[in-house]
Short mmCIF file of C-alpha atoms in Angstrom, two decimals:
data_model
loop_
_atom_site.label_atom_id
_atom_site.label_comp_id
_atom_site.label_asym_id
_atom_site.label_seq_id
_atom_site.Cartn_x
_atom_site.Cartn_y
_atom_site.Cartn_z
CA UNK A 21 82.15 104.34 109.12
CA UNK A 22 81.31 106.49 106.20
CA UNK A 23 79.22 110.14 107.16
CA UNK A 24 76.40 110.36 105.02
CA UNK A 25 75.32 113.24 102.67
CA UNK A 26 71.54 113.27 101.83
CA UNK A 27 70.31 114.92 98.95
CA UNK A 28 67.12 113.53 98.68
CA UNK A 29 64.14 116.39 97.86
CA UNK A 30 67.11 118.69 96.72
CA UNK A 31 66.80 120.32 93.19
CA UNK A 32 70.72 121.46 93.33
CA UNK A 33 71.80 123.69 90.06
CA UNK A 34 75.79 122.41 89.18
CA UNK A 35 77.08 125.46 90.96
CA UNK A 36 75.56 124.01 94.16
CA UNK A 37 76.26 120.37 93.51
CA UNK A 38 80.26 121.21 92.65
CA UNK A 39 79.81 122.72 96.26
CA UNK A 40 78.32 119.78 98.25
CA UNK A 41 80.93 117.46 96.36
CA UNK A 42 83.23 116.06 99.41
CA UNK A 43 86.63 117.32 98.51
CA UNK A 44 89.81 117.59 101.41
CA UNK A 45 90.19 121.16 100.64
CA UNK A 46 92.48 122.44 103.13
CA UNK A 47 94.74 119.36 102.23
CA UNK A 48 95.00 120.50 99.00
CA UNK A 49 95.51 124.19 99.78
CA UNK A 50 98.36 123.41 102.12
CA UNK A 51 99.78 120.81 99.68
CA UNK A 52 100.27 123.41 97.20
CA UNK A 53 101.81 125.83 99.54
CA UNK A 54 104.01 123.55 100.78
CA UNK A 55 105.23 122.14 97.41
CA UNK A 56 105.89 125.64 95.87
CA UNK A 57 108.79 126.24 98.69
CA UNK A 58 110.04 122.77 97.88
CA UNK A 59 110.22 122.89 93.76
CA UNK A 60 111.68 126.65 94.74
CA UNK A 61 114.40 125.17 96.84
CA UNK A 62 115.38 123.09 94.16
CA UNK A 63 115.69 125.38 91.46
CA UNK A 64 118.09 127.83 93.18
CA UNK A 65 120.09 124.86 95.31
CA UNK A 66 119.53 121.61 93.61
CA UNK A 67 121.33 118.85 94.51
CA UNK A 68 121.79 120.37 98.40
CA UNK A 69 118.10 120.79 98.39
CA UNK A 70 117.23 117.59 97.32
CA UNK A 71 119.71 115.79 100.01
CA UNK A 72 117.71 117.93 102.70
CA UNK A 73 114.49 116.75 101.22
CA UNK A 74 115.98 113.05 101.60
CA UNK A 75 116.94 113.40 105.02
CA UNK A 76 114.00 115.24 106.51
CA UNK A 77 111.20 112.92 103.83
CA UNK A 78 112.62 110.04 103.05
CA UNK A 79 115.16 109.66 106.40
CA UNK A 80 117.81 108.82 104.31
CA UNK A 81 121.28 110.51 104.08
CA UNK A 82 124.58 110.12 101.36
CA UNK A 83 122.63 108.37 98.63
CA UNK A 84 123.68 108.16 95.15
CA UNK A 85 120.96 110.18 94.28
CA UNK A 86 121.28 108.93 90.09
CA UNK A 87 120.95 105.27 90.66
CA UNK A 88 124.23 103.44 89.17
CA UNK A 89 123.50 100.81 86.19
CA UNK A 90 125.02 98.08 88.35
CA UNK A 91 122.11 98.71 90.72
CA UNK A 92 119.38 98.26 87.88
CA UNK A 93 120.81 95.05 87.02
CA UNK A 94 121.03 93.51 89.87
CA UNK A 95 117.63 94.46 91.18
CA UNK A 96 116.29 92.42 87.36
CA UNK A 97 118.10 89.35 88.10
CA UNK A 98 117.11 89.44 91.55
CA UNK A 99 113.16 90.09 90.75
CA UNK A 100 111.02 86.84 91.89
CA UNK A 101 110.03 85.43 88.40
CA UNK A 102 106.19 85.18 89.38
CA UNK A 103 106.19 89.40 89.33
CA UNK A 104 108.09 89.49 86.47
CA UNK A 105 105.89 87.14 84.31
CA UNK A 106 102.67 89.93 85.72
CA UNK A 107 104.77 92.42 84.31
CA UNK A 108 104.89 91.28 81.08
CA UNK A 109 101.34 91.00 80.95
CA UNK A 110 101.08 94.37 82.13
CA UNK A 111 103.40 95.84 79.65
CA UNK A 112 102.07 94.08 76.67
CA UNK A 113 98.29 94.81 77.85
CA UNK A 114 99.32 98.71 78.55
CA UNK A 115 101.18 98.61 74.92
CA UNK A 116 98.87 97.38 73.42
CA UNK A 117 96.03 99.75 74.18
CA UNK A 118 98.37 102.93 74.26
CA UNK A 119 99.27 102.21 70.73
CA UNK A 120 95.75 102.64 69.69
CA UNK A 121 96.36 106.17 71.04
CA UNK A 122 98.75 107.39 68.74
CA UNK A 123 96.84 108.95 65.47
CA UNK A 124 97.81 108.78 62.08
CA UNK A 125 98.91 112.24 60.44
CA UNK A 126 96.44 113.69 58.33
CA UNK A 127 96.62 115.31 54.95
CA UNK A 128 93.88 118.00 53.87
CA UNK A 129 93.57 119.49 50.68
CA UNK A 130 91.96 122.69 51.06
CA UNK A 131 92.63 123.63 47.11
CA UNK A 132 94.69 123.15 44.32
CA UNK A 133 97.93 123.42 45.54
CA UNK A 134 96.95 124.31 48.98
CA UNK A 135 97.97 121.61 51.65
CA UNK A 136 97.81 121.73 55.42
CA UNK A 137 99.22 117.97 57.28
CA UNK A 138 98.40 117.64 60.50
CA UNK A 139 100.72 115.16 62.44
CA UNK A 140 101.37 114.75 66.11
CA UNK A 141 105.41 115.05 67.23
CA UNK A 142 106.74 112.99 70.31
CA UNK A 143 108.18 115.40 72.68
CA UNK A 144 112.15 114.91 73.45
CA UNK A 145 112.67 114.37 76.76
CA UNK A 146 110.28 113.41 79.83
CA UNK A 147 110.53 112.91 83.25
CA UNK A 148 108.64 110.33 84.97
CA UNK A 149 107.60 109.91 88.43
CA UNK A 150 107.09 107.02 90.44
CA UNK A 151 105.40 106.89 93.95
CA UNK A 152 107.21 104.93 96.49
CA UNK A 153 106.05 105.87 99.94
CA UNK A 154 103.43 104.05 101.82
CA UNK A 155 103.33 101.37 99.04
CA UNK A 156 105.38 100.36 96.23
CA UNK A 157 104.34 101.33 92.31
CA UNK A 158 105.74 98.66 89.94
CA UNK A 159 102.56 98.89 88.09
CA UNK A 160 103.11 102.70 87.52
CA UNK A 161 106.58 102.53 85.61
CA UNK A 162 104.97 100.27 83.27
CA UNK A 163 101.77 103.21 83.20
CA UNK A 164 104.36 105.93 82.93
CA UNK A 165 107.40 104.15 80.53
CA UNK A 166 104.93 102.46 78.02
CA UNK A 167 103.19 105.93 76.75
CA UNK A 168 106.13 107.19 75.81
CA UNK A 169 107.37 104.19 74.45
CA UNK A 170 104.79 104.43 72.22
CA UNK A 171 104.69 107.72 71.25
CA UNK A 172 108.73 108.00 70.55
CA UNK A 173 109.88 110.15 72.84
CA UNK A 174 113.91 109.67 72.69
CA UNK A 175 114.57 110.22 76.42
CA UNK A 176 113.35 108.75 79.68
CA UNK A 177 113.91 109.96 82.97
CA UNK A 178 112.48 108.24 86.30
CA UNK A 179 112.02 109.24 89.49
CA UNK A 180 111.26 107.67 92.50
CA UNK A 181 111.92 108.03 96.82
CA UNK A 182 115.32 106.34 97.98
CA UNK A 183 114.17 104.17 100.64
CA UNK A 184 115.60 103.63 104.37
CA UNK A 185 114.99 100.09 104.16
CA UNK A 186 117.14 99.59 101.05
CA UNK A 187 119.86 101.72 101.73
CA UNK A 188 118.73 105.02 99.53
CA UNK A 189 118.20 103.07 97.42
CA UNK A 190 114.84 103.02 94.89
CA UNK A 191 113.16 100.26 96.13
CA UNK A 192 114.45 97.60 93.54
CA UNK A 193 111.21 96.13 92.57
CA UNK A 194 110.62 99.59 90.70
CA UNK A 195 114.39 99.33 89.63
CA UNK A 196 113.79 95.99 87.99
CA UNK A 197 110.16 96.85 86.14
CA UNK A 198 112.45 100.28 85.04
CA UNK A 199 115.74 97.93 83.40
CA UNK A 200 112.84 95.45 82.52
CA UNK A 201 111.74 98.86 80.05
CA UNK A 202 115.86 99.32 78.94
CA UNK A 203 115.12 102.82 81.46
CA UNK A 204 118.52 103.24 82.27
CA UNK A 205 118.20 106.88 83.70
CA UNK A 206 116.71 106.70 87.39
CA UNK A 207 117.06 109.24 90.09
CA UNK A 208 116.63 108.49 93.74
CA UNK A 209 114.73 111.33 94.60
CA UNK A 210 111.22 111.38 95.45
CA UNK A 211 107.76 114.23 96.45
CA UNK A 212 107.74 117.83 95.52
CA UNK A 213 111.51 118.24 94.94
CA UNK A 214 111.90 115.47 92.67
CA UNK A 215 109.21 117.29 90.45
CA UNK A 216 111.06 120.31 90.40
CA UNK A 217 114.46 118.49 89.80
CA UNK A 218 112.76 117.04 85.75
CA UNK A 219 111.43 120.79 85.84
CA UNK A 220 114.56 123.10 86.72
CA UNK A 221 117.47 120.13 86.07
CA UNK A 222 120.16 119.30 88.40
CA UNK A 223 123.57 119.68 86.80
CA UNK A 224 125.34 118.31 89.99
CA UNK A 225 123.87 114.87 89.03
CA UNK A 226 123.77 115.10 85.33
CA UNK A 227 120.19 115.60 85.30
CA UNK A 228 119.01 117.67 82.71
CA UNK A 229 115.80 119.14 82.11
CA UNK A 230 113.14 117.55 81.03
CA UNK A 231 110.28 118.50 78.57
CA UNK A 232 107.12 116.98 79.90
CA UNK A 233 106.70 115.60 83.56
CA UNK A 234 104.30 112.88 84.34
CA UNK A 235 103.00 110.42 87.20
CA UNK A 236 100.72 110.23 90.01
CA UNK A 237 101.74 110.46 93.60
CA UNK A 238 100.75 112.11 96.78
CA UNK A 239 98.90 115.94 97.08
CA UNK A 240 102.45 117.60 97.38
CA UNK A 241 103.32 115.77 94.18
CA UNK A 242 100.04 116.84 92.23
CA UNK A 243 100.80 120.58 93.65
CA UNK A 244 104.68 120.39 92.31
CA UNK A 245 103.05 120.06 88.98
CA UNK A 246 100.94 122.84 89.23
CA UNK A 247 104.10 125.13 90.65
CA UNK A 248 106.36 124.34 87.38
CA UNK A 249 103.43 123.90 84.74
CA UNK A 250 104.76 126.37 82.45
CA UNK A 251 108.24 125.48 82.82
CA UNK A 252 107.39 121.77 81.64
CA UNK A 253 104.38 119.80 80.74
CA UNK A 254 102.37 118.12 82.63
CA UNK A 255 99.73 115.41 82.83
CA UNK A 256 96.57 115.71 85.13
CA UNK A 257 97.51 116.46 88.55
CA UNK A 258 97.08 112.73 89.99
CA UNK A 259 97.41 112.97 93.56
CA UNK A 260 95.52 111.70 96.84
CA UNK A 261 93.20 109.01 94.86
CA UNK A 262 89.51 108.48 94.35
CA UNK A 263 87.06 106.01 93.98
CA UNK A 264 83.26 106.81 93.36
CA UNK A 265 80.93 103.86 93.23
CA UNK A 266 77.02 104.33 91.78
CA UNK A 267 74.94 101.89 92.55
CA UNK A 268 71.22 101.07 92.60
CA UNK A 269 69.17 98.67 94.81
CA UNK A 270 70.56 95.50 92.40
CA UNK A 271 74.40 95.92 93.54
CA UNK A 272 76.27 93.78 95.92
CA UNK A 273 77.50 95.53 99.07
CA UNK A 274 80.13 93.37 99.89
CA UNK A 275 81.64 94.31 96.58
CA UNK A 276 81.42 97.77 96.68
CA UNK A 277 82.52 97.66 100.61
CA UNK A 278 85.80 96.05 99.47
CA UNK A 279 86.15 98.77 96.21
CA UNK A 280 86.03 101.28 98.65
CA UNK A 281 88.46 99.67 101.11
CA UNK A 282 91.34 99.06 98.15
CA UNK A 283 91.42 102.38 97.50
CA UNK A 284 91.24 104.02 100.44
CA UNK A 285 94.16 101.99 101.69
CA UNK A 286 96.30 104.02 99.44
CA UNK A 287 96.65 107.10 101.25
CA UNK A 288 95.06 108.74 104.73
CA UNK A 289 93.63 111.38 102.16
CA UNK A 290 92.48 108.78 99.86
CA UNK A 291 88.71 109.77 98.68
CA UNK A 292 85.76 107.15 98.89
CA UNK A 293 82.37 107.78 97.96
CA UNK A 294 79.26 105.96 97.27
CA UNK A 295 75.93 107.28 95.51
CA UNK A 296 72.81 105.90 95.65
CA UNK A 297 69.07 106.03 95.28
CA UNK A 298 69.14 102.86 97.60
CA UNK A 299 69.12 103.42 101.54
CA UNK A 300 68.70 100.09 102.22
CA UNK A 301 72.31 99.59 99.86
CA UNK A 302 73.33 102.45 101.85
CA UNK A 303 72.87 100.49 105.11
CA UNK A 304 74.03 97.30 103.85
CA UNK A 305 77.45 98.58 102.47
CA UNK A 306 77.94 100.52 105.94
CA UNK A 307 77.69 97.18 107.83
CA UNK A 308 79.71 95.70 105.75
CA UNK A 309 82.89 97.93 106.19
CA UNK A 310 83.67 97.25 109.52
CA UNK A 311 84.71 93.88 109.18
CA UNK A 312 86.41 94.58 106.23
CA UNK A 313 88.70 97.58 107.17
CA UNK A 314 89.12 95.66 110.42
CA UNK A 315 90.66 92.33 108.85
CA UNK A 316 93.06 94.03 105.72
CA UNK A 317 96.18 94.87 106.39
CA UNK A 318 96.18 98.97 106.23
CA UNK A 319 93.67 99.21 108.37
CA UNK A 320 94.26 102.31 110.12
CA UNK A 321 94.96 104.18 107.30
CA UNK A 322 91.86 102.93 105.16
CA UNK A 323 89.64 104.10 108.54
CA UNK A 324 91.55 107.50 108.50
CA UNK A 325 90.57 107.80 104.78
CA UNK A 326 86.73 107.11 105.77
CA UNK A 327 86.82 109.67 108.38
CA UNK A 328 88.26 112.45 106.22
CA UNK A 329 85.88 115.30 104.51
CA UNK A 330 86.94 113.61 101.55
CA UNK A 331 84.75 110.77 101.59
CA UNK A 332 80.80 109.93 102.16
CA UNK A 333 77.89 107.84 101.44
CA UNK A 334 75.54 110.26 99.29
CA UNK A 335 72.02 109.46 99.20
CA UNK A 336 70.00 110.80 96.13
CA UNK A 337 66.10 110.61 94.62
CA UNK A 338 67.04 108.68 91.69
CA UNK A 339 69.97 107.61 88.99
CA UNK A 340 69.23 111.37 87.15
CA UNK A 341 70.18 112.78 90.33
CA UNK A 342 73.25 110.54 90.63
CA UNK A 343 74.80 110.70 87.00
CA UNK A 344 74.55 114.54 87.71
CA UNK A 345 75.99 114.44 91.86
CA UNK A 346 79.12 111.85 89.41
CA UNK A 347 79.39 114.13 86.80
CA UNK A 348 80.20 117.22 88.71
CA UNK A 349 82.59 115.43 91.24
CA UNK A 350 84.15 114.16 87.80
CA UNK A 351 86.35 111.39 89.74
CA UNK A 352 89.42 109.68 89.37
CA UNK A 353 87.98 106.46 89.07
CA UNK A 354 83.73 105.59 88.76
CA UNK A 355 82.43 102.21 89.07
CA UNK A 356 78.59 101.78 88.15
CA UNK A 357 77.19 99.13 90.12
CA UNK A 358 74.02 99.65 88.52
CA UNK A 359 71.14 97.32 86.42
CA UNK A 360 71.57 99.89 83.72
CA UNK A 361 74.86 101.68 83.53
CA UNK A 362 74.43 103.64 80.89
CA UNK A 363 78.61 104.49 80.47
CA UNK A 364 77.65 107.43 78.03
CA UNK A 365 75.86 109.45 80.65
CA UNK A 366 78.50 109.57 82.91
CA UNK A 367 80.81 111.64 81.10
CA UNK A 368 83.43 113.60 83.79
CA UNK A 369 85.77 110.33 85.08
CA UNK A 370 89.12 109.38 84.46
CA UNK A 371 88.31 106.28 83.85
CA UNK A 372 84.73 104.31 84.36
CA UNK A 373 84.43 100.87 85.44
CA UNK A 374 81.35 98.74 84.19
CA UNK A 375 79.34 96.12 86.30
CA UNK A 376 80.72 93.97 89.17
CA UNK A 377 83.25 92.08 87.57
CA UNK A 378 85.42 95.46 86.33
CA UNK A 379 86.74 96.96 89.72
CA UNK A 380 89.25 99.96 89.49
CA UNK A 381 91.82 97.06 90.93
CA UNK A 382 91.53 95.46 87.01
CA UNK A 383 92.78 99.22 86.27
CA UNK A 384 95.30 99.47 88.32
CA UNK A 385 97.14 96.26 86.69
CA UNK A 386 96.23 94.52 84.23
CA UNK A 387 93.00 96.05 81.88
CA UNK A 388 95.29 97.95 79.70
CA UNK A 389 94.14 101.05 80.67
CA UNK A 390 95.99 103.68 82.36
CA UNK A 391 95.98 104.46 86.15
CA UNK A 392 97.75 107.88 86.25
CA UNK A 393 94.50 109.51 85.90
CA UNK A 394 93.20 113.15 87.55
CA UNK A 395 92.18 113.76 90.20
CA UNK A 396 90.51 116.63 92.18
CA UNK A 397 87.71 117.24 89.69
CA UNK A 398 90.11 117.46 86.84
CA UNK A 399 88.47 115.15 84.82
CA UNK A 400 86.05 117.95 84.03
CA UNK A 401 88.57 119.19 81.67
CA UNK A 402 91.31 116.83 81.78
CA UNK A 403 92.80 113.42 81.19
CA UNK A 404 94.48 110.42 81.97
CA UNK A 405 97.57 109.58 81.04
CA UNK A 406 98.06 108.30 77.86
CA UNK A 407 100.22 108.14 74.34
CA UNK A 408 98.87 111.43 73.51
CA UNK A 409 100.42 113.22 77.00
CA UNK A 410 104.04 112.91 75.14
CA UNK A 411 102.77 113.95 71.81
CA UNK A 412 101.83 117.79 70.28
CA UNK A 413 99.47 118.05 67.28
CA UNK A 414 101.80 120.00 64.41
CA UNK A 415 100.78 121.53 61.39
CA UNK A 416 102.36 121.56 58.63
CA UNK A 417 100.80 124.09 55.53
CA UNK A 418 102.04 124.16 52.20
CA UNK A 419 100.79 126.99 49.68
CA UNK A 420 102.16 126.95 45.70
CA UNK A 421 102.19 130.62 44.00
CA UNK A 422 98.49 130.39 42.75
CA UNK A 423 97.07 129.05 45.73
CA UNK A 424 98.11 132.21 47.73
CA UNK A 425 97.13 134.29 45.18
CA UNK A 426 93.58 132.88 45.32
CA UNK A 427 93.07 134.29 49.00
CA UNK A 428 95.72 137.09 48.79
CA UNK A 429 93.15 140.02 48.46
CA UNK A 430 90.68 138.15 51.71
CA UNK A 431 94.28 138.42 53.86
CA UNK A 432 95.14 142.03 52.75
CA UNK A 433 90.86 143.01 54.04
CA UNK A 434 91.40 141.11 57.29
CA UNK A 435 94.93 142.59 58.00
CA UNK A 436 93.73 146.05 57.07
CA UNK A 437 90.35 145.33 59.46
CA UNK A 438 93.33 143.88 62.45
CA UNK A 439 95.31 147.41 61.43
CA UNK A 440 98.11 145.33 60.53
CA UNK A 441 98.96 145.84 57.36
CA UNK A 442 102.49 145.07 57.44
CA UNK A 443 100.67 141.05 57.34
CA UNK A 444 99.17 141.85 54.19
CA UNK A 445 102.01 143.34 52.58
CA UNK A 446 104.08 139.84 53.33
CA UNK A 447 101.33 138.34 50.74
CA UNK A 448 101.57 141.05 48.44
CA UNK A 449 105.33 141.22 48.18
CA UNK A 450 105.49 137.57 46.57
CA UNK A 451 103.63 139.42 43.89
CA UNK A 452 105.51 142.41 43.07
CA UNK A 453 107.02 142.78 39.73
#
């Protein structure tokens, strides 16, 4: 079911093994296109735009785009308690960890009377986004709320798509996990536009902008956050996801068949990819989809998620060869189904799963970790959502009289060397007669 990339007898150089990484390209390219003209569209027409959105996205028409308090209640004391009691774990297991993420402030003395504190400020206001599509994303408004919880930030905005079966409404299992959070600001709005609504603000529905906009979703909503980055923060674009399993000759390929199945039955562009040094895994694990895919429930999608450029079985020499292929496709999420995983080698991932009993499904729910994690190779350089997305590192410096006059001649030098002197005279003035 899955094409197969061999790299066996290949020396590649990382230029060349970021180029045989299986990546929907064109997906992506067109995603971004496509969600530029839709964030646009919002900041010059807001909420008209977004009501066209609804219609032509979502199928929905005369919403109450911000969801009514009434709404959020009811959807709480409606939620079946077995859910509820999971999302309690979830909450405490996500608070838990995420508080770990907050540092301490710093003082350090540099000299007598010289003092620079480094602390880290909670942005105001955030906007937070909530898939709701082809399934439905409890689990992410406890990954998105919880962070910035934790980190203080005063105001919380959530997003999600008004749904056709509910009336426009949010589909109220997200409503109840938001009141569950005392989230009491919710928009039914959902994709590119809803991105660009936290971004640009929509005074037509009280929405105000935000200061930092977070949340996975689809490509188009990964894109939106590219188009208004600048405008806003943003996390790691988390769009279409991605699984990449390692494995060696000692994993189970009925386990790694059904890792690659849950996450491919996200999304048609979902990403699935195994690496080995083991054709004789390789072959296993490929008889062991079909049945799979065949009995779950998203079937067709998971099969159109195998057949996309996006996903592959890669074959390699050796484990070397396959912490290098991981490290340059830097995934989403990395299992290592391997006799010696060696977590430390593997350093590009969003998040890395150890040994057969810590699938990316633990991560999705219930490990404490986050899921809103990058995708698209961002990991190379970015990271998952955490505490620290809704906090800024500040410094704070301090100087008495004869601390600045211990460095004032080294500042006068190195403005004279920048040829601006005018910075040197700013010292020098405190010390004028």
């Amino acid at each position: 079911m899955l094409r197969t990339i061999d790299l066996r007898g290949r020396v590649l150089s990382p230029a060349e093994l970021l180029a045989v990484v299986p990546r929907a390209d064109a997906a992506r390219d067109e995603a971004l296109a496509t969600a530029a003209r839709l964030v646009d569209d919002v900041a010059h027409r807001g909420e008209e735009a977004l009501r066209e959105q609804a219609a032509r996205f979502d199928r929905v028409v005369d919403h109450a785009i911000r969801v009514p308090a009434d709404h959020l209640e009811e959807a709480l004391r409606n939620l079946a308690p077995e859910i509820r009691a999971a999302l309690d774990v979830a909450i405490e297991r996500v608070r838990t960890a995420s508080a770990a993420q907050v540092p301490a402030p710093v003082v350090t003395d540099i000299g007598v009377g010289a003092r620079v504190t480094q602390r880290w400020q909670p942005v105001r206001r955030v906007g937070l986004y909530v898939p709701g599509g082809k399934a439905v994303y409890p689990s992410s408004v406890v990954m998105n709320v919880v962070p910035a919880q934790v980190a203080g930030v005063r105001e919380v905005a959530l997003a999600s798509p008004p749904q056709s079966a509910f009336g426009g409404r949010v589909h109220p299992v997200i409503l109840a996990a938001a009141h569950l959070l005392g989230v009491t600001e919710v928009y039914a709005m959902g994709g590119a536009g809803a991105i660009g609504a936290f971004a640009y603000g929509v005074s037509e529905i009280g929405l105000d902008p935000v200061d930092v906009v977070t949340g996975p979703g689809n490509n188009f909503v990964a894109s939106a956050k590219r188009a208004v980055a600048g405008r806003v923060g943003t996390d790691s674009e988390a769009g279409a996801t991605e699984i990449l399993v390692v494995a060696d000759d000692g994993a189970a390929p009925g386990l790694i068949a059904a890792d690659l199945v849950s996450q491919a039955e996200h999304d048609e562009q979902a990403s699935a990819v195994l690496v080995t040094d083991s054709a004789v895994l390789a072959e296993a694990v490929q008889a062991a989809l079909p049945a799979r895919v065949e009995a779950t429930r998203h079937s067709e999608r998971v099969t159109a998620a195998f057949h996309g450029p996006q996903s592959a079985i890669v074959l390699v020499d050796d484990i070397a060869q396959a912490t290098a292929f991981s490290n340059a496709y830097a995934p989403e999420h990395l299992e290592l189904h391997l006799t010696d995983p060696r977590p430390e080698e593997f350093v590009n991932a969003g998040a890395v799963f150890v040994g057969p009993y810590t699938p990316v499904s633990l991560g999705d729910y219930l490990a404490g970790s986050n899921h809103v994690l990058p995708t698209g190779g961002q990991a190379r350089y970015g990271a998952g959502l955490s505490a620290a997305t809704f906090l800024r590192p500040q410094q704070v410096v301090e100087y008495d009289r004869a601390a600045l006059s211990e460095v004032r001649d080294a500042i006068v030098v190195l403005a004279e060397a920048e040829a601006l002197p005018a910075h040197g005279e700013a010292v020098t003035a405190r010390f004028e007669a």
